[in-house]
PDB file of C-alpha atoms in Angstrom:
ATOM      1  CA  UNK A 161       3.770 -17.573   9.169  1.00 70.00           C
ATOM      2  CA  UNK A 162       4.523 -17.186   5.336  1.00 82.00           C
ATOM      3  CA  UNK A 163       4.368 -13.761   4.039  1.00 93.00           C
ATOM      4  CA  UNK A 164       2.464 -12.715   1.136  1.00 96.00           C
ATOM      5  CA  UNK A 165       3.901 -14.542  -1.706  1.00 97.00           C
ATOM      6  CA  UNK A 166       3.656 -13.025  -5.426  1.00 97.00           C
ATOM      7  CA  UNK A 167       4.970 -14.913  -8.712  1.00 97.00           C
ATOM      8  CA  UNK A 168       6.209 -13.977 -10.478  1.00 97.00           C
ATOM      9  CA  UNK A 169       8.533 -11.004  -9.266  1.00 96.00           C
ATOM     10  CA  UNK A 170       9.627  -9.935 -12.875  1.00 97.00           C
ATOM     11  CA  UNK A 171       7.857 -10.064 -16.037  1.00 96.00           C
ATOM     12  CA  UNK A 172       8.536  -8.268 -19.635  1.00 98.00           C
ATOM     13  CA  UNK A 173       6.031  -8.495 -22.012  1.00 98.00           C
ATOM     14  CA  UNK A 174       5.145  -6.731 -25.380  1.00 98.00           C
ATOM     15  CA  UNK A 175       2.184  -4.560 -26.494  1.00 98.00           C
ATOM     16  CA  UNK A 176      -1.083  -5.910 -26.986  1.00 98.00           C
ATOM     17  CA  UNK A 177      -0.119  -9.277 -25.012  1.00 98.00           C
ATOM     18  CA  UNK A 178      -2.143 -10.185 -22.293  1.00 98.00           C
ATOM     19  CA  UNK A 179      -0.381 -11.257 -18.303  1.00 98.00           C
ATOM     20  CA  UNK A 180      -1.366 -12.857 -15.375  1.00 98.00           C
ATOM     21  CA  UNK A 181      -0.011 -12.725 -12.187  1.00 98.00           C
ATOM     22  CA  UNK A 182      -0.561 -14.596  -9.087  1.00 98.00           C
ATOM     23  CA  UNK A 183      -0.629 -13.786  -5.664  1.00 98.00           C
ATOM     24  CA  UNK A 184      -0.735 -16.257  -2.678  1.00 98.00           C
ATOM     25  CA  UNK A 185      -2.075 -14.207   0.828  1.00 97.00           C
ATOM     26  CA  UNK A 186      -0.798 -14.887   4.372  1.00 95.00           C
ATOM     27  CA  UNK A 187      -2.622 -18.120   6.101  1.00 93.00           C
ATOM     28  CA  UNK A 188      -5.548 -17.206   7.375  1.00 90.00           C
ATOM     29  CA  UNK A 189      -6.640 -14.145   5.251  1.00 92.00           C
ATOM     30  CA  UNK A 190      -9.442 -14.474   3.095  1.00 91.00           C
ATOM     31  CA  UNK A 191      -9.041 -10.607   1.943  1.00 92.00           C
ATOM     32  CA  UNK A 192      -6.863 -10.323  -0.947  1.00 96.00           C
ATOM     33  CA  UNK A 193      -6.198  -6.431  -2.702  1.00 96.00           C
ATOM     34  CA  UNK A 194      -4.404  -5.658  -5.897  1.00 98.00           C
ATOM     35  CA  UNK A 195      -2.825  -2.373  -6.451  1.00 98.00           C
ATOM     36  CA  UNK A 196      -0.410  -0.212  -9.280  1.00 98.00           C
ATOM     37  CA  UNK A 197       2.377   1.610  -8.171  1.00 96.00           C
ATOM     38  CA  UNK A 198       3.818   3.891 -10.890  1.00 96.00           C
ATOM     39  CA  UNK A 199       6.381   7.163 -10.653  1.00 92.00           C
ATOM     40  CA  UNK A 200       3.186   9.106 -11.842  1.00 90.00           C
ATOM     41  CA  UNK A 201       0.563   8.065 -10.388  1.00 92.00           C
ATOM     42  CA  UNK A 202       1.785   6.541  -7.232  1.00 94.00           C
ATOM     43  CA  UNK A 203       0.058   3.557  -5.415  1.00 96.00           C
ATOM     44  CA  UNK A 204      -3.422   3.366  -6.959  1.00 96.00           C
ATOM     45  CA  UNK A 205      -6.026   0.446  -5.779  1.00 96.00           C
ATOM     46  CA  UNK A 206      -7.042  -1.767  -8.233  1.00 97.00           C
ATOM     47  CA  UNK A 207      -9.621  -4.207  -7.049  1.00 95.00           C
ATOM     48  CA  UNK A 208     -10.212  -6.274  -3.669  1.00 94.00           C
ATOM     49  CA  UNK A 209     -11.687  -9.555  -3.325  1.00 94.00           C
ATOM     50  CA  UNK A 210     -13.150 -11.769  -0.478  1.00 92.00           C
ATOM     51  CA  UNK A 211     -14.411 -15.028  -0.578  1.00 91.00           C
ATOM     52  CA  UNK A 212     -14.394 -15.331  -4.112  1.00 94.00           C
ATOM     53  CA  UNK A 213     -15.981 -12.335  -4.969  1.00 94.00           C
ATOM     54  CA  UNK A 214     -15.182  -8.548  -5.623  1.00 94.00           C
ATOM     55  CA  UNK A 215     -15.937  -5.570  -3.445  1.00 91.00           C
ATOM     56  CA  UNK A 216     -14.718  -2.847  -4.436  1.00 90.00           C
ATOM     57  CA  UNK A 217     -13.027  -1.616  -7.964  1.00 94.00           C
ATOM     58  CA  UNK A 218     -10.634   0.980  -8.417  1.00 94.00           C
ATOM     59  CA  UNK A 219     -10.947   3.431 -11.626  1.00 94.00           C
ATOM     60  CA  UNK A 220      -9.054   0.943 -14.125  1.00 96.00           C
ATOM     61  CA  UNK A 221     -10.484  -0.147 -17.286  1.00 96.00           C
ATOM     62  CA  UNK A 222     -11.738  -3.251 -18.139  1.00 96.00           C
ATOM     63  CA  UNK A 223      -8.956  -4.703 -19.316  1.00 97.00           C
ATOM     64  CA  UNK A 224      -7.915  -5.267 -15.820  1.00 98.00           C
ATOM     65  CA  UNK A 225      -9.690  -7.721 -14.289  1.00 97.00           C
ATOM     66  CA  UNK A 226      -9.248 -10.548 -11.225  1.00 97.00           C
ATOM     67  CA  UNK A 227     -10.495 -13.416  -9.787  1.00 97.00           C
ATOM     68  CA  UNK A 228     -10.030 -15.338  -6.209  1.00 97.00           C
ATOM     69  CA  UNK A 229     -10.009 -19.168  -5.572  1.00 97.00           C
ATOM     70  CA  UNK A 230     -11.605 -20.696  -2.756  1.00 96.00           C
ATOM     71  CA  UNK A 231      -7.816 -21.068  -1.358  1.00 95.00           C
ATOM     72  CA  UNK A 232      -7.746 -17.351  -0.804  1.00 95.00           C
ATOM     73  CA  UNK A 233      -5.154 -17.321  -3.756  1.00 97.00           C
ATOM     74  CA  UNK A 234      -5.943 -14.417  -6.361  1.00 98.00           C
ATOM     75  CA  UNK A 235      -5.007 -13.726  -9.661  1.00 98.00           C
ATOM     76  CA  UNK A 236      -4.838 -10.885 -11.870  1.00 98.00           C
ATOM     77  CA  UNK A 237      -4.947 -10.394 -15.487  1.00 98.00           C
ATOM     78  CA  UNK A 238      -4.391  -7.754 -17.966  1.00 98.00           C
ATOM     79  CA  UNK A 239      -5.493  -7.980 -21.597  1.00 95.00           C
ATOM     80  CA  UNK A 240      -3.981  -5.806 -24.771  1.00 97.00           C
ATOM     81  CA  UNK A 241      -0.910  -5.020 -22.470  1.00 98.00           C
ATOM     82  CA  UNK A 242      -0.105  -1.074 -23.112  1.00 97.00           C
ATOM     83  CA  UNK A 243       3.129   0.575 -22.860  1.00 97.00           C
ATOM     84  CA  UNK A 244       1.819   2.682 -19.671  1.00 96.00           C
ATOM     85  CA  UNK A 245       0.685  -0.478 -17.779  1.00 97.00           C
ATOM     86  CA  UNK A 246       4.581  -1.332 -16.829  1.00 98.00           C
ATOM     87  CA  UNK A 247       4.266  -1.022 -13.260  1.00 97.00           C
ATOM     88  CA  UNK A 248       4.673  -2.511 -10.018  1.00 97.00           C
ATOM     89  CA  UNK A 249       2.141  -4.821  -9.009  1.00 98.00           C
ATOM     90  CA  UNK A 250       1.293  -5.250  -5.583  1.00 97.00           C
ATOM     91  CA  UNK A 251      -0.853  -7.922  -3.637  1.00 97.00           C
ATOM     92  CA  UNK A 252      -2.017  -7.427  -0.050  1.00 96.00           C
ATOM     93  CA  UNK A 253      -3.842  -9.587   2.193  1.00 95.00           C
ATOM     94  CA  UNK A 254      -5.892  -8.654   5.378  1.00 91.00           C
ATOM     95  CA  UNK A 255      -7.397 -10.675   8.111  1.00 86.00           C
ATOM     96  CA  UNK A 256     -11.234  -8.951   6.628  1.00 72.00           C
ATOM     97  CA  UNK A 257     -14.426 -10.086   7.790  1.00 65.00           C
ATOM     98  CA  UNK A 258     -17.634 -10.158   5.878  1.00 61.00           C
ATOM     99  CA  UNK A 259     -18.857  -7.053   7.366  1.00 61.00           C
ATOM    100  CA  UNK A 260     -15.322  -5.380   6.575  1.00 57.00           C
ATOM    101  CA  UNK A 261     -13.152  -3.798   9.537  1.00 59.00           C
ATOM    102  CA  UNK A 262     -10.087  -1.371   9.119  1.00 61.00           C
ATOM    103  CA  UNK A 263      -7.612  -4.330   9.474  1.00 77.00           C
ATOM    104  CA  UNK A 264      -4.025  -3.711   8.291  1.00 84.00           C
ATOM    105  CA  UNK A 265      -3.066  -5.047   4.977  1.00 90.00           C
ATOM    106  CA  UNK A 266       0.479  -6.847   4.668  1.00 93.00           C
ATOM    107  CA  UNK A 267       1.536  -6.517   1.230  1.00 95.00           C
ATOM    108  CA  UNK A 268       3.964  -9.055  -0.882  1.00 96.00           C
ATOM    109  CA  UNK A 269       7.188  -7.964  -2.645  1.00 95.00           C
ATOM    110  CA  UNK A 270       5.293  -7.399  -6.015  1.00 96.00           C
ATOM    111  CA  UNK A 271       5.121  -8.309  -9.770  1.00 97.00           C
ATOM    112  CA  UNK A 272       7.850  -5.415 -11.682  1.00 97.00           C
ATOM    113  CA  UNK A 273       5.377  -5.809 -15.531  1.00 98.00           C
ATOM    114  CA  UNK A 274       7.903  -4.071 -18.448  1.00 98.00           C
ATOM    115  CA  UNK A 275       5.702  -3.629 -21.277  1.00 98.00           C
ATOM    116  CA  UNK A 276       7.988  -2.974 -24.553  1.00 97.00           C
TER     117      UNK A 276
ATOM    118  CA  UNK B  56     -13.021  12.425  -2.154  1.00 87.00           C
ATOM    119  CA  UNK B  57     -10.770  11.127   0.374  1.00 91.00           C
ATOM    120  CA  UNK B  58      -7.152  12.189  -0.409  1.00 95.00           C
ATOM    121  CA  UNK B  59      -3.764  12.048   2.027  1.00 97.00           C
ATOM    122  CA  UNK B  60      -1.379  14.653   1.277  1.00 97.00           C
ATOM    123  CA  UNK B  61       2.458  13.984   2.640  1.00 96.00           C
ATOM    124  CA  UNK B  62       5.380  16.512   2.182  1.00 88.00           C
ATOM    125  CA  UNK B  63       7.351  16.686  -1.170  1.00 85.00           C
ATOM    126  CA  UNK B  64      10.698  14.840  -0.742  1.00 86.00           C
ATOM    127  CA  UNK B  65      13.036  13.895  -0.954  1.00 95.00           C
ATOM    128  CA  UNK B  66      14.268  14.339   2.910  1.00 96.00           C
ATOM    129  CA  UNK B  67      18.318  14.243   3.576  1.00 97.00           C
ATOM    130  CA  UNK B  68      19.190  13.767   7.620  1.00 97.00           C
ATOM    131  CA  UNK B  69      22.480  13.199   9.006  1.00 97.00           C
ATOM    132  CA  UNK B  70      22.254  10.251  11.352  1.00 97.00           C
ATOM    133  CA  UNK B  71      20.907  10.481  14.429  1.00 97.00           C
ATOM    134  CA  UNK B  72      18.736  13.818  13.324  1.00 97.00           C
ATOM    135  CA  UNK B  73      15.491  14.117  14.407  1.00 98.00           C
ATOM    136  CA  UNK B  74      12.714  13.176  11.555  1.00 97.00           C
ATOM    137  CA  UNK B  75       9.385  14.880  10.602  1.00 97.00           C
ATOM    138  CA  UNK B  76       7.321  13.458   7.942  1.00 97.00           C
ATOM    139  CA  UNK B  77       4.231  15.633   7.505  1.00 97.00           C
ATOM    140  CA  UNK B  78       0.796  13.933   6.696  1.00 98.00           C
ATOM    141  CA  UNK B  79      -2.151  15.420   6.001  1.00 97.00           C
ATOM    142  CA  UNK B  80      -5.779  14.208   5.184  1.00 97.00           C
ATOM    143  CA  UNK B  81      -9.353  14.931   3.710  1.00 96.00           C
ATOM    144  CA  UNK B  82     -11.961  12.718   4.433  1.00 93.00           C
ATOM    145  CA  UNK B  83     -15.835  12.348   5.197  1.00 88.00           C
ATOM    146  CA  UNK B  84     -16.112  10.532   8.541  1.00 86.00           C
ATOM    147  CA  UNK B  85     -13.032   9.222  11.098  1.00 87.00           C
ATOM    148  CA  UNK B  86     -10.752   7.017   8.734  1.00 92.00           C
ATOM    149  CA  UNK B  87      -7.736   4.979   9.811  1.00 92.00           C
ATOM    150  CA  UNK B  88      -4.509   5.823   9.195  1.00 95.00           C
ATOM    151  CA  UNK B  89      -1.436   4.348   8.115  1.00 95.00           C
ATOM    152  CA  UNK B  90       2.293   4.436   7.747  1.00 97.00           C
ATOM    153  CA  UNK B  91       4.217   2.138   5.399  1.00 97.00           C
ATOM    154  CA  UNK B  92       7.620   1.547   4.751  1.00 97.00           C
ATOM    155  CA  UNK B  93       8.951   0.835   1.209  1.00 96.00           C
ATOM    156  CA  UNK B  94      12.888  -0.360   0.755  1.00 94.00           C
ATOM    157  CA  UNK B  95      14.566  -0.123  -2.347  1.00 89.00           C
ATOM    158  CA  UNK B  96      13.046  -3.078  -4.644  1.00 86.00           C
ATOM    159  CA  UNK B  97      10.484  -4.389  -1.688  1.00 89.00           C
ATOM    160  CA  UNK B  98       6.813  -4.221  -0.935  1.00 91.00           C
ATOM    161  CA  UNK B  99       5.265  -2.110   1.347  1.00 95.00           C
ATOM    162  CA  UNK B 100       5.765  -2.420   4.836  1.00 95.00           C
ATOM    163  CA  UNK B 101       3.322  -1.624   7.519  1.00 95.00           C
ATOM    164  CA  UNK B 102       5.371   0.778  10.039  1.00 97.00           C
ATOM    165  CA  UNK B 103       2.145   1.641  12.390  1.00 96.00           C
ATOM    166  CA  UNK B 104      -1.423   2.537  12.434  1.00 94.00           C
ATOM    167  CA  UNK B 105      -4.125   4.338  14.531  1.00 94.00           C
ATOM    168  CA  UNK B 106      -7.672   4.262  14.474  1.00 90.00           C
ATOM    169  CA  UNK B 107      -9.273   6.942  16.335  1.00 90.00           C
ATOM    170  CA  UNK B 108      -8.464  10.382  17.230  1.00 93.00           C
ATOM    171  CA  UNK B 109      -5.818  10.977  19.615  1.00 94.00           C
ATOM    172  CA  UNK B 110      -4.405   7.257  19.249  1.00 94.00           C
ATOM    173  CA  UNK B 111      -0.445   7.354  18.711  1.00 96.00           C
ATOM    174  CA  UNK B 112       0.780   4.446  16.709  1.00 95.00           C
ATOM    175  CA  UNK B 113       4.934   3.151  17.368  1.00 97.00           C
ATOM    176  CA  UNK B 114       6.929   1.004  16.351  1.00 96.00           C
ATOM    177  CA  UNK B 115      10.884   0.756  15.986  1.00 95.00           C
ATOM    178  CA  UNK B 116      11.107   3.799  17.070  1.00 97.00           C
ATOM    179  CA  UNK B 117       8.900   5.785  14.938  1.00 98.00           C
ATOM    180  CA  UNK B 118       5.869   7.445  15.921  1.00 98.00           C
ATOM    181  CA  UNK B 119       2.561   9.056  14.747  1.00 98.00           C
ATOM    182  CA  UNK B 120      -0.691  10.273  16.638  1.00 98.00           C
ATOM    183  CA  UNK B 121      -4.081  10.824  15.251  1.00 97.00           C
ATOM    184  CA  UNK B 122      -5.291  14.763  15.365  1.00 96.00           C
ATOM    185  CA  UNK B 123      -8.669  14.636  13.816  1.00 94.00           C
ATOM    186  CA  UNK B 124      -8.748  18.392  15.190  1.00 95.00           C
ATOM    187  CA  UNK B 125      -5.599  19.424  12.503  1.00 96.00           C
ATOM    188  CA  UNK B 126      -6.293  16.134  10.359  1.00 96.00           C
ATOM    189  CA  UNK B 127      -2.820  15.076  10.816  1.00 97.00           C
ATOM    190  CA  UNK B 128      -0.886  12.031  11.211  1.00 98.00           C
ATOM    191  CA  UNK B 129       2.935  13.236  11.232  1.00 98.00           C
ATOM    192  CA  UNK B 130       5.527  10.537  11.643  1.00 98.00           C
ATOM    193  CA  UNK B 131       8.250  11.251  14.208  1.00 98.00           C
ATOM    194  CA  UNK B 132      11.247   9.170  14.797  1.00 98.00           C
ATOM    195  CA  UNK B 133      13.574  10.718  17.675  1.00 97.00           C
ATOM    196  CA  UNK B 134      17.211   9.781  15.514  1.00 96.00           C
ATOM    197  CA  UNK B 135      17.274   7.940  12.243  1.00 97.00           C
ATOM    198  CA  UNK B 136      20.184   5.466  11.308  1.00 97.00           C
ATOM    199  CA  UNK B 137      21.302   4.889   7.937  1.00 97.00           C
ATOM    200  CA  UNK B 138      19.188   1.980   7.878  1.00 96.00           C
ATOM    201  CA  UNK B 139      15.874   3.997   7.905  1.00 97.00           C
ATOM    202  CA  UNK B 140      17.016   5.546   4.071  1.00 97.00           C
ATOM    203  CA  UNK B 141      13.606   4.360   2.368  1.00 97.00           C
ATOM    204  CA  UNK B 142       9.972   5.594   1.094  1.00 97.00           C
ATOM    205  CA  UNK B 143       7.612   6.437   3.847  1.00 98.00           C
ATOM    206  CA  UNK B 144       3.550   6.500   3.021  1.00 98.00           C
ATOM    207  CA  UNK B 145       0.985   7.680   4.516  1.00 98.00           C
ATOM    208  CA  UNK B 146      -2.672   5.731   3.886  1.00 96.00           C
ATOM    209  CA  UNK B 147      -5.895   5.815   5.220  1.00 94.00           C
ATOM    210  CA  UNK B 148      -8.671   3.978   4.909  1.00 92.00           C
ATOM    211  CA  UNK B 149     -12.501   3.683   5.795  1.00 87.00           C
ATOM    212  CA  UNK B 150     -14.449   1.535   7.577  1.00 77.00           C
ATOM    213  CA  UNK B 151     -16.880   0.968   4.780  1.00 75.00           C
ATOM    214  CA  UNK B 152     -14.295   0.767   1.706  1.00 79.00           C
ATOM    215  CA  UNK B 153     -11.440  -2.073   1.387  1.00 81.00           C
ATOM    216  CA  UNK B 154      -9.051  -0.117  -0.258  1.00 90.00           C
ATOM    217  CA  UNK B 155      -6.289   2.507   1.131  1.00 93.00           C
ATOM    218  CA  UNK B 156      -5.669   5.214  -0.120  1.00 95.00           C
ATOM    219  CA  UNK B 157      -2.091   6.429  -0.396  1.00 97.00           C
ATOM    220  CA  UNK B 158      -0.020   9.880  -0.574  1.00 97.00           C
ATOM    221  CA  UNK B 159       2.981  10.541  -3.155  1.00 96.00           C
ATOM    222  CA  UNK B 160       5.441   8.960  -0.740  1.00 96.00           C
ATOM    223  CA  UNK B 161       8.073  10.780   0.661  1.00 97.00           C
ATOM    224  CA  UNK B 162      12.134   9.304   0.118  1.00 96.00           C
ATOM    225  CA  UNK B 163      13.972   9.745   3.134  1.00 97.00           C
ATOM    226  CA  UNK B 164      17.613   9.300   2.734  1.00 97.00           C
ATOM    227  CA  UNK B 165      20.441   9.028   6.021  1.00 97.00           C
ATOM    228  CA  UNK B 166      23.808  10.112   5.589  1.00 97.00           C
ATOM    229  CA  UNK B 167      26.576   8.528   8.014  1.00 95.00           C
TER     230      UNK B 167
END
């Protein structure tokens, strides 16, 4: 099976843009997660998504936002781009159920955002 | 809140030294817990996982059980290679949440 697939893997953009990035999951899982991995902060979660909709949140403001497709495949956006959103951005995907389940998440090689 | 704690790095072993990376955790109820691997300019990947209290999670080598009674889950590998040189985090996670949550990460680096 295809890993977690992420697009794309480099990006540089300047302040106050806006990005989107795109993450296909593993076949099969309909749980897709999004999360920020800085040198300060470390891994933070960002959002999570099944079925088209969002669970849970993570504390990021609302210029952050996602969606899901009815492919599984997720996207996320961020809006007035700041210097201290360059980060890596990291997709997962888990085999989740409706009613949830601790099942491991298998994460993608990630999105490296340079904001200038 | 739920936090996981791990041991400042970074961690220098000659090869074939025995490793101890210490994990520590706060949380309200029995979470899961995690390992994952990071290599220089990759993703994270999953090294092992436990669920309950007393389960010991393996894999190449590397091992971690779950003490509830010292909320622990220290990874062990018997003697690292060079090729083990990477990030190690510890996560856990809750039944009723969909997110893990992560410690600082600790570098390990192998010297031949």
């Amino acid at each position: 099976k295809a890993g977690v697939t992420q697009t794309p893997r480099y990006l540089i953009k300047t302040r106050g843009q806006q990005v989107t990035l795109s993450c296909s999951p593993i076949s099969g899982h309909r749980s897709v997660s999004w999360y920020q991995q800085t040198p300060g902060q470390g891994l933070q979660f960002l959002f999570e998504y099944f079925s088209e909709t969002q669970r849970n949140k993570g504390n990021f403001p609302g210029r952050f936002s996602g969606r899901q497709f009815s492919n599984s495949r997720s996207e996320m956006n961020v809006s007035t781009l700041e210097l201290g959103d360059s980060a890596l951005y990291l997709c997962a995907s888990s085999l989740e159920t409706v009613t949830g389940g601790a099942y491991e998440q298998y994460f993608g090689p990630g999105t490296r955002l340079t904001v200038t | 809140g739920n936090s996981v704690t791990q041991m400042e790095g970074p961690v220098t072993l000659s090869e074939e030294a025995f490793l101890t990376i210490n994990c520590t955790y706060t949380a309200t109820g029995y979470p899961s817990l995690f390992w994952y691997v990071q290599y220089p300019g990759e993703g994270l990947q999953l090294l092992l996982k436990a669920t309950k209290a007393d389960d010991k999670g393996s894999n190449k080598g590397f091992e971690a059980t779950y003490r509830k009674e010292t909320t622990s889950f220290h990874l062990e590998k018997g003697s690292v290679q060079v090729s083990d040189s990477a990030v190690y985090f510890c996560a856990l996670r809750m039944d009723s949440s969909y997110k893990l949550i992560f410690g600082s990460g600790t570098r390990l680096l192998v010297r031949p």
